[in-house]
XYZ file of C-alpha atoms in Angstrom:
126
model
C 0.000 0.000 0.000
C 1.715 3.182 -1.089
C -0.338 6.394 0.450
C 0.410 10.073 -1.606
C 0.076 13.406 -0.079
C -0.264 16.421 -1.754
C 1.092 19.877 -0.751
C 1.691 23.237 -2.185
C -1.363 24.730 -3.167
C -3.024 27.963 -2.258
C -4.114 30.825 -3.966
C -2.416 32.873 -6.418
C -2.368 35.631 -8.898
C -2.329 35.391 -12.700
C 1.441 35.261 -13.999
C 2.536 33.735 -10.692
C 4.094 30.356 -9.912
C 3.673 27.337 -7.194
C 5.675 24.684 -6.160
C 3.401 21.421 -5.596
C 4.692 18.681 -3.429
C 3.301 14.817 -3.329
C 5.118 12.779 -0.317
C 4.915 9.017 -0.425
C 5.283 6.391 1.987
C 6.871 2.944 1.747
C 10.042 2.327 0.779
C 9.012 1.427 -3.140
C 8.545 5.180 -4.261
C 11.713 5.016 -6.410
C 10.294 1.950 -8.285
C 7.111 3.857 -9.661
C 6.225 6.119 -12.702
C 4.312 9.160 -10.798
C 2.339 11.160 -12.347
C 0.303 14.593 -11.721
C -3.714 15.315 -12.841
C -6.049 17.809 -11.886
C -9.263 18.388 -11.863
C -11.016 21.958 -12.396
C -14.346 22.718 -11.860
C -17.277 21.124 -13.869
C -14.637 19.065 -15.782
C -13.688 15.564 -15.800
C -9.861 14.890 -14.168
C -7.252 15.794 -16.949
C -3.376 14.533 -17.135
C -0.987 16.978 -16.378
C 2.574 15.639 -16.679
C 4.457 12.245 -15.358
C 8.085 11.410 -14.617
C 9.788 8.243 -14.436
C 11.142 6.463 -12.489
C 14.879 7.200 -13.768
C 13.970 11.100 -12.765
C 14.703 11.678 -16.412
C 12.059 10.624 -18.965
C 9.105 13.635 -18.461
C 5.951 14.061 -20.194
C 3.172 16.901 -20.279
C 0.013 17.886 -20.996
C -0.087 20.116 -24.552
C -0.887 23.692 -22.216
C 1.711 22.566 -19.758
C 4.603 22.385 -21.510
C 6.928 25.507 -21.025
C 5.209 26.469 -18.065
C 4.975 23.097 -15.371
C 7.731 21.411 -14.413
C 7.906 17.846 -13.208
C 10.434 16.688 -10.784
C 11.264 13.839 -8.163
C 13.722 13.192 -5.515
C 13.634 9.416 -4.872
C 15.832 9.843 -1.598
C 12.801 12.033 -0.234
C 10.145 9.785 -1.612
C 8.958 12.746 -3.321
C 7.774 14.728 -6.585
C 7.277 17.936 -7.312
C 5.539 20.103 -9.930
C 6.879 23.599 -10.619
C 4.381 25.585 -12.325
C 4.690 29.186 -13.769
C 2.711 31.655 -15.422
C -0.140 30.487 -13.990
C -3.303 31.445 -15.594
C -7.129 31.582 -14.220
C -8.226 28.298 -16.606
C -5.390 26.258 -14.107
C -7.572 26.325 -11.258
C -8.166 23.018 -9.891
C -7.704 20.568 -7.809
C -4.370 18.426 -8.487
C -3.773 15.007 -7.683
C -0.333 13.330 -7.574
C -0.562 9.344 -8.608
C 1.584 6.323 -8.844
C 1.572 4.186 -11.544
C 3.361 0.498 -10.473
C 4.416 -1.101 -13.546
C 7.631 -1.506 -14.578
C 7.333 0.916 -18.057
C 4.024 2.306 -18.331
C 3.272 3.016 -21.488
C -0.065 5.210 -21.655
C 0.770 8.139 -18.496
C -1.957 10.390 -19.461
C -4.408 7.008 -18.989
C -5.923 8.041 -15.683
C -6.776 4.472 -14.476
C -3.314 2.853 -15.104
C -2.510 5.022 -11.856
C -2.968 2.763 -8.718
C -2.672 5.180 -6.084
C -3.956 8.743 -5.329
C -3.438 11.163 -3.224
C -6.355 13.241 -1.875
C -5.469 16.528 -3.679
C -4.708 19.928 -3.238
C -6.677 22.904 -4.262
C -4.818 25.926 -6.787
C -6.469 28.785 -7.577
C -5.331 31.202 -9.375
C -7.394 35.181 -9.622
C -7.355 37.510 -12.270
């Protein structure tokens, strides 16, 4: 059982940035593709980015790329998501998740993820 914990949100101004935290437990976090999705209001849960487990291979979301940045620190059990320029439409609630294969293959697929963290709300004003 790996349990996720989100940190990092708040609110925020157009143009500004946030640094998103998801801690896991267990001693298998450096094993595990993780991955980052939100969910804004009245919309179904879309994928954000993911990051591998060799803290190399990164993937986004089309309107995240340039602006979010994905990261991990396997000796903290944790990932990170850096994201700048914030705009209004990023307002949401964003969910960290682990995926447990070996080489996942489809990271924006929102049910290969096995584990979720509860979330953490971003809003950003105009």
């Amino acid at each position: 059982q790996v349990q996720l914990v989100e940190s990092g949100g708040g609110l925020v101004q157009a143009g500004g940035a946030l640094r998103l935290s998801c801690a896991a437990s267990g001693r298998t976090f450096s094993l595990y593709t993780m991955g980052w999705f939100r969910r804004a209001p009245g919309k179904e849960r879309e994928f954000v980015a993911a990051i591998r487990r060799n803290t190399v291979d990164t993937y986004y979301a089309d309107s995240m790329k340039g602006r979010f940045t994905v990261s991990r620190d396997n000796a903290k059990n944790t990932m990170y998501l850096q994201m700048n320029s914030l705009r209004p439409e990023d307002t949401a609630v964003y969910y960290c998740a682990a995926d447990t294969q070996a080489y996942p293959l489809r990271l924006g697929v929102e049910h290969e993820y096995d584990y979720w963290g509860q979330g953490t709300q971003v809003t950003v004003s105009s």
